[in-house]
Tab-separated table of N, CA, C and O in Angstrom:
chain	number	residue	atom	x	y	z
A	5	MET	N	0.839	-1.159	0.000
A	5	MET	CA	0.000	0.000	0.000
A	5	MET	C	0.897	1.240	0.000
A	5	MET	O	1.867	1.308	0.733
A	6	ALA	N	0.552	2.200	-0.828
A	6	ALA	CA	1.340	3.420	-0.948
A	6	ALA	C	1.048	4.371	0.205
A	6	ALA	O	-0.082	4.484	0.660
A	7	MET	N	2.079	5.039	0.650
A	7	MET	CA	1.916	6.094	1.651
A	7	MET	C	1.796	7.407	0.906
A	7	MET	O	2.536	7.660	-0.040
A	8	ILE	N	0.862	8.220	1.318
A	8	ILE	CA	0.651	9.510	0.689
A	8	ILE	C	0.843	10.585	1.753
A	8	ILE	O	0.301	10.479	2.844
A	9	SER	N	1.594	11.594	1.394
A	9	SER	CA	1.710	12.729	2.299
A	9	SER	C	1.391	13.993	1.510
A	9	SER	O	1.586	14.039	0.299
A	10	PHE	N	0.868	14.969	2.206
A	10	PHE	CA	0.582	16.241	1.552
A	10	PHE	C	0.726	17.352	2.574
A	10	PHE	O	0.714	17.122	3.776
A	11	ARG	N	0.860	18.548	2.080
A	11	ARG	CA	1.017	19.704	2.947
A	11	ARG	C	-0.229	20.581	2.811
A	11	ARG	O	-0.304	21.402	1.898
A	12	PRO	N	-1.172	20.397	3.706
A	12	PRO	CA	-2.398	21.196	3.604
A	12	PRO	C	-2.142	22.653	3.984
A	12	PRO	O	-1.324	22.937	4.855
A	13	ASP	N	-2.856	23.540	3.313
A	13	ASP	CA	-2.812	24.938	3.741
A	13	ASP	C	-3.677	25.071	4.992
A	13	ASP	O	-4.288	24.103	5.454
A	14	GLU	N	-3.721	26.266	5.555
A	14	GLU	CA	-4.456	26.464	6.809
A	14	GLU	C	-5.941	26.117	6.661
A	14	GLU	O	-6.533	25.480	7.535
A	15	ARG	N	-6.529	26.538	5.569
A	15	ARG	CA	-7.957	26.263	5.344
A	15	ARG	C	-8.212	24.763	5.262
A	15	ARG	O	-9.136	24.229	5.894
A	16	THR	N	-7.393	24.064	4.484
A	16	THR	CA	-7.559	22.622	4.322
A	16	THR	C	-7.344	21.902	5.641
A	16	THR	O	-8.085	20.974	5.977
A	17	GLU	N	-6.355	22.323	6.400
A	17	GLU	CA	-6.098	21.707	7.706
A	17	GLU	C	-7.296	21.906	8.635
A	17	GLU	O	-7.733	20.979	9.311
A	18	ARG	N	-7.868	23.099	8.653
A	18	ARG	CA	-9.039	23.381	9.487
A	18	ARG	C	-10.221	22.499	9.064
A	18	ARG	O	-10.894	21.899	9.906
A	19	GLU	N	-10.452	22.424	7.749
A	19	GLU	CA	-11.563	21.609	7.247
A	19	GLU	C	-11.337	20.134	7.548
A	19	GLU	O	-12.275	19.417	7.923
A	20	LEU	N	-10.113	19.675	7.416
A	20	LEU	CA	-9.799	18.279	7.702
A	20	LEU	C	-9.994	17.973	9.187
A	20	LEU	O	-10.509	16.910	9.537
A	21	ARG	N	-9.626	18.911	10.052
A	21	ARG	CA	-9.858	18.712	11.490
A	21	ARG	C	-11.348	18.537	11.771
A	21	ARG	O	-11.754	17.685	12.556
A	22	GLU	N	-12.171	19.343	11.117
A	22	GLU	CA	-13.621	19.219	11.329
A	22	GLU	C	-14.149	17.901	10.784
A	22	GLU	O	-14.997	17.263	11.406
A	23	LEU	N	-13.668	17.518	9.610
A	23	LEU	CA	-14.135	16.263	9.003
A	23	LEU	C	-13.704	15.041	9.805
A	23	LEU	O	-14.389	14.016	9.787
A	24	THR	N	-12.579	15.142	10.478
A	24	THR	CA	-12.044	13.980	11.187
A	24	THR	C	-12.357	13.997	12.674
A	24	THR	O	-11.883	13.132	13.396
A	25	ALA	N	-13.161	14.921	13.125
A	25	ALA	CA	-13.477	15.005	14.559
A	25	ALA	C	-13.971	13.648	15.055
A	25	ALA	O	-15.028	13.177	14.647
A	26	GLY	N	-13.171	13.031	15.903
A	26	GLY	CA	-13.542	11.732	16.468
A	26	GLY	C	-13.393	10.567	15.513
A	26	GLY	O	-13.848	9.467	15.812
A	27	ARG	N	-12.781	10.789	14.366
A	27	ARG	CA	-12.630	9.711	13.373
A	27	ARG	C	-11.176	9.582	12.965
A	27	ARG	O	-10.398	10.522	13.072
A	28	ASP	N	-10.832	8.444	12.439
A	28	ASP	CA	-9.490	8.188	11.951
A	28	ASP	C	-9.240	8.994	10.674
A	28	ASP	O	-10.031	8.938	9.727
A	29	ARG	N	-8.150	9.749	10.654
A	29	ARG	CA	-7.842	10.618	9.520
A	29	ARG	C	-7.699	9.825	8.211
A	29	ARG	O	-8.191	10.256	7.168
A	30	SER	N	-7.061	8.672	8.274
A	30	SER	CA	-6.881	7.863	7.064
A	30	SER	C	-8.222	7.407	6.490
A	30	SER	O	-8.421	7.418	5.270
A	31	THR	N	-9.132	7.016	7.358
A	31	THR	CA	-10.460	6.593	6.902
A	31	THR	C	-11.176	7.737	6.216
A	31	THR	O	-11.763	7.564	5.139
A	32	VAL	N	-11.120	8.912	6.826
A	32	VAL	CA	-11.783	10.075	6.237
A	32	VAL	C	-11.160	10.420	4.886
A	32	VAL	O	-11.875	10.684	3.918
A	33	LEU	N	-9.844	10.396	4.797
A	33	LEU	CA	-9.189	10.701	3.522
A	33	LEU	C	-9.563	9.685	2.447
A	33	LEU	O	-9.792	10.052	1.286
A	34	ARG	N	-9.639	8.415	2.817
A	34	ARG	CA	-10.068	7.395	1.842
A	34	ARG	C	-11.482	7.685	1.352
A	34	ARG	O	-11.784	7.575	0.161
A	35	GLU	N	-12.378	8.049	2.282
A	35	GLU	CA	-13.757	8.372	1.897
A	35	GLU	C	-13.802	9.579	0.967
A	35	GLU	O	-14.536	9.575	-0.030
A	36	ILE	N	-13.019	10.598	1.265
A	36	ILE	CA	-12.984	11.796	0.434
A	36	ILE	C	-12.486	11.468	-0.967
A	36	ILE	O	-13.056	11.918	-1.966
A	37	ILE	N	-11.426	10.675	-1.049
A	37	ILE	CA	-10.890	10.282	-2.359
A	37	ILE	C	-11.917	9.468	-3.129
A	37	ILE	O	-12.142	9.688	-4.322
A	38	HIS	N	-12.587	8.537	-2.451
A	38	HIS	CA	-13.610	7.724	-3.114
A	38	HIS	C	-14.754	8.602	-3.629
A	38	HIS	O	-15.199	8.443	-4.764
A	39	GLU	N	-15.215	9.533	-2.806
A	39	GLU	CA	-16.304	10.426	-3.227
A	39	GLU	C	-15.894	11.277	-4.427
A	39	GLU	O	-16.690	11.492	-5.344
A	40	ALA	N	-14.653	11.758	-4.431
A	40	ALA	CA	-14.163	12.552	-5.560
A	40	ALA	C	-14.099	11.700	-6.820
A	40	ALA	O	-14.450	12.149	-7.911
A	41	TYR	N	-13.666	10.444	-6.669
A	41	TYR	CA	-13.593	9.528	-7.813
A	41	TYR	C	-14.990	9.275	-8.393
A	41	TYR	O	-15.197	9.351	-9.607
A	42	VAL	N	-15.953	8.998	-7.521
A	42	VAL	CA	-17.325	8.748	-7.975
A	42	VAL	C	-17.888	9.988	-8.663
A	42	VAL	O	-18.508	9.887	-9.733
A	43	ALA	N	-17.649	11.157	-8.093
A	43	ALA	CA	-18.127	12.404	-8.709
A	43	ALA	C	-17.512	12.600	-10.081
A	43	ALA	O	-18.190	13.014	-11.024
A	44	GLN	N	-16.237	12.276	-10.213
A	44	GLN	CA	-15.564	12.388	-11.516
A	44	GLN	C	-16.171	11.417	-12.534
A	44	GLN	O	-16.388	11.771	-13.691
A	45	GLN	N	-16.473	10.206	-12.095
A	45	GLN	CA	-17.075	9.217	-12.989
A	45	GLN	C	-18.461	9.668	-13.451
A	45	GLN	O	-18.804	9.524	-14.628
A	46	TYR	N	-19.269	10.208	-12.537
A	46	TYR	CA	-20.582	10.721	-12.908
A	46	TYR	C	-20.453	11.890	-13.885
A	46	TYR	O	-21.213	11.981	-14.854
A	47	ALA	N	-19.499	12.767	-13.641
A	47	ALA	CA	-19.289	13.906	-14.548
A	47	ALA	C	-18.896	13.414	-15.931
A	47	ALA	O	-19.400	13.916	-16.950
A	48	GLN	N	-18.021	12.412	-15.994
A	48	GLN	CA	-17.611	11.858	-17.290
A	48	GLN	C	-18.796	11.206	-17.998
A	48	GLN	O	-18.971	11.352	-19.207
A	49	THR	N	-19.631	10.509	-17.239
A	49	THR	CA	-20.808	9.874	-17.820
A	49	THR	C	-21.763	10.918	-18.384
A	49	THR	O	-22.308	10.747	-19.482
A	50	ARG	N	-21.963	12.016	-17.641
A	50	ARG	CA	-22.817	13.094	-18.147
A	50	ARG	C	-22.252	13.681	-19.429
A	50	ARG	O	-22.994	13.936	-20.387
A	51	GLU	N	-20.933	13.903	-19.464
A	51	GLU	CA	-20.299	14.442	-20.672
A	51	GLU	C	-20.474	13.482	-21.850
A	51	GLU	O	-20.774	13.906	-22.970
A	52	ASP	N	-20.279	12.195	-21.605
A	52	ASP	CA	-20.433	11.194	-22.666
A	52	ASP	C	-21.872	11.151	-23.167
A	52	ASP	O	-22.117	11.078	-24.375
A	53	ALA	N	-22.829	11.196	-22.232
A	53	ALA	CA	-24.240	11.166	-22.619
A	53	ALA	C	-24.592	12.392	-23.457
A	53	ALA	O	-25.311	12.285	-24.461
A	54	GLU	N	-24.095	13.549	-23.053
A	54	GLU	CA	-24.362	14.776	-23.799
A	54	GLU	C	-23.754	14.707	-25.197
A	54	GLU	O	-24.380	15.087	-26.182
A	55	ARG	N	-22.523	14.188	-25.255
A	55	ARG	CA	-21.862	14.053	-26.563
A	55	ARG	C	-22.654	13.107	-27.471
A	55	ARG	O	-22.901	13.414	-28.645
A	56	LEU	N	-23.105	11.990	-26.935
A	56	LEU	CA	-23.868	11.035	-27.732
A	56	LEU	C	-25.235	11.590	-28.117
A	56	LEU	O	-25.728	11.346	-29.215
A	57	ARG	N	-25.838	12.344	-27.193
A	57	ARG	CA	-27.149	12.936	-27.483
A	57	ARG	C	-27.062	13.873	-28.682
A	57	ARG	O	-28.009	14.001	-29.456
A	58	ASN	N	-25.931	14.512	-28.849
A	58	ASN	CA	-25.742	15.463	-29.941
A	58	ASN	C	-25.014	14.873	-31.146
A	58	ASN	O	-24.710	15.591	-32.090
A	59	ASP	N	-24.754	13.566	-31.111
A	59	ASP	CA	-24.037	12.907	-32.213
A	59	ASP	C	-25.055	12.461	-33.268
A	59	ASP	O	-25.805	11.509	-33.058
A	60	GLU	N	-25.067	13.156	-34.377
A	60	GLU	CA	-26.061	12.872	-35.422
A	60	GLU	C	-25.927	11.450	-35.970
A	60	GLU	O	-26.928	10.789	-36.245
A	61	ALA	N	-24.713	10.966	-36.127
A	61	ALA	CA	-24.518	9.602	-36.647
A	61	ALA	C	-25.090	8.581	-35.669
A	61	ALA	O	-25.745	7.609	-36.079
A	62	ASP	N	-24.868	8.786	-34.391
A	62	ASP	CA	-25.388	7.872	-33.383
A	62	ASP	C	-26.914	7.917	-33.351
A	62	ASP	O	-27.581	6.879	-33.268
A	63	ARG	N	-27.468	9.108	-33.423
A	63	ARG	CA	-28.928	9.251	-33.428
A	63	ARG	C	-29.535	8.590	-34.660
A	63	ARG	O	-30.586	7.937	-34.575
A	64	ALA	N	-28.884	8.719	-35.802
A	64	ALA	CA	-29.372	8.085	-37.027
A	64	ALA	C	-29.338	6.565	-36.892
A	64	ALA	O	-30.272	5.874	-37.321
A	65	GLU	N	-28.275	6.049	-36.273
A	65	GLU	CA	-28.170	4.604	-36.075
A	65	GLU	C	-29.268	4.111	-35.132
A	65	GLU	O	-29.879	3.069	-35.376
A	66	LEU	N	-29.535	4.855	-34.065
A	66	LEU	CA	-30.610	4.466	-33.154
A	66	LEU	C	-31.962	4.489	-33.855
A	66	LEU	O	-32.807	3.600	-33.639
A	67	ALA	N	-32.186	5.482	-34.708
A	67	ALA	CA	-33.447	5.560	-35.455
A	67	ALA	C	-33.561	4.377	-36.409
A	67	ALA	O	-34.641	3.787	-36.555
A	68	ARG	N	-32.446	4.012	-37.050
A	68	ARG	CA	-32.451	2.873	-37.964
A	68	ARG	C	-32.786	1.588	-37.210
A	68	ARG	O	-33.608	0.776	-37.652
A	69	ILE	N	-32.191	1.406	-36.051
A	69	ILE	CA	-32.442	0.200	-35.250
A	69	ILE	C	-33.901	0.168	-34.798
A	69	ILE	O	-34.560	-0.874	-34.871
A	70	ALA	N	-34.417	1.312	-34.353
A	70	ALA	CA	-35.812	1.369	-33.912
A	70	ALA	C	-36.748	1.022	-35.059
A	70	ALA	O	-37.723	0.277	-34.880
A	71	ALA	N	-36.472	1.536	-36.242
A	71	ALA	CA	-37.313	1.239	-37.414
A	71	ALA	C	-37.221	-0.242	-37.768
A	71	ALA	O	-38.221	-0.874	-38.121
A	72	GLU	N	-36.033	-0.777	-37.654
A	72	GLU	CA	-35.812	-2.193	-37.962
A	72	GLU	C	-36.569	-3.100	-36.986
A	72	GLU	O	-37.087	-4.145	-37.376
A	73	MET	N	-36.652	-2.676	-35.726
A	73	MET	CA	-37.335	-3.475	-34.707
A	73	MET	C	-38.846	-3.366	-34.819
A	73	MET	O	-39.573	-4.225	-34.325
A	74	GLY	N	-39.319	-2.333	-35.426
A	74	GLY	CA	-40.759	-2.171	-35.601
A	74	GLY	C	-41.418	-1.564	-34.383
A	74	GLY	O	-40.778	-0.975	-33.515
A	75	ASP	N	-42.705	-1.742	-34.291
A	75	ASP	CA	-43.514	-1.146	-33.243
A	75	ASP	C	-43.158	-1.747	-31.888
A	75	ASP	O	-43.223	-2.963	-31.673
A	76	ALA	N	-42.796	-0.901	-30.935
A	76	ALA	CA	-42.418	-1.375	-29.603
A	76	ALA	C	-43.584	-2.042	-28.885
A	76	ALA	O	-43.363	-2.905	-28.039
A	77	ASP	N	-44.806	-1.653	-29.217
A	77	ASP	CA	-45.967	-2.272	-28.566
A	77	ASP	C	-46.102	-3.749	-28.936
A	77	ASP	O	-46.761	-4.518	-28.230
A	78	ALA	N	-45.499	-4.154	-30.030
A	78	ALA	CA	-45.581	-5.539	-30.466
A	78	ALA	C	-44.760	-6.447	-29.554
A	78	ALA	O	-45.005	-7.648	-29.498
A	79	TRP	N	-43.828	-5.887	-28.829
A	79	TRP	CA	-42.978	-6.687	-27.954
A	79	TRP	C	-43.677	-6.891	-26.659
A	79	TRP	O	-43.566	-7.610	-25.832
């Protein structure tokens, strides 16, 4: 397991003290990193969805597939 060290500024140190009140600092840092990772993944997914929503070739392919499948009520 890698050891990570950082030099927090005064604001970050104050915020970290509040976040870790009564808790293990390493656990809190792991949670913060995990939350940031999940937020980044959601942001990337939103960007990808927006890009695909505006991709004319992709939309045309979806329309072609829908037409090929026929009426959805038949399923």
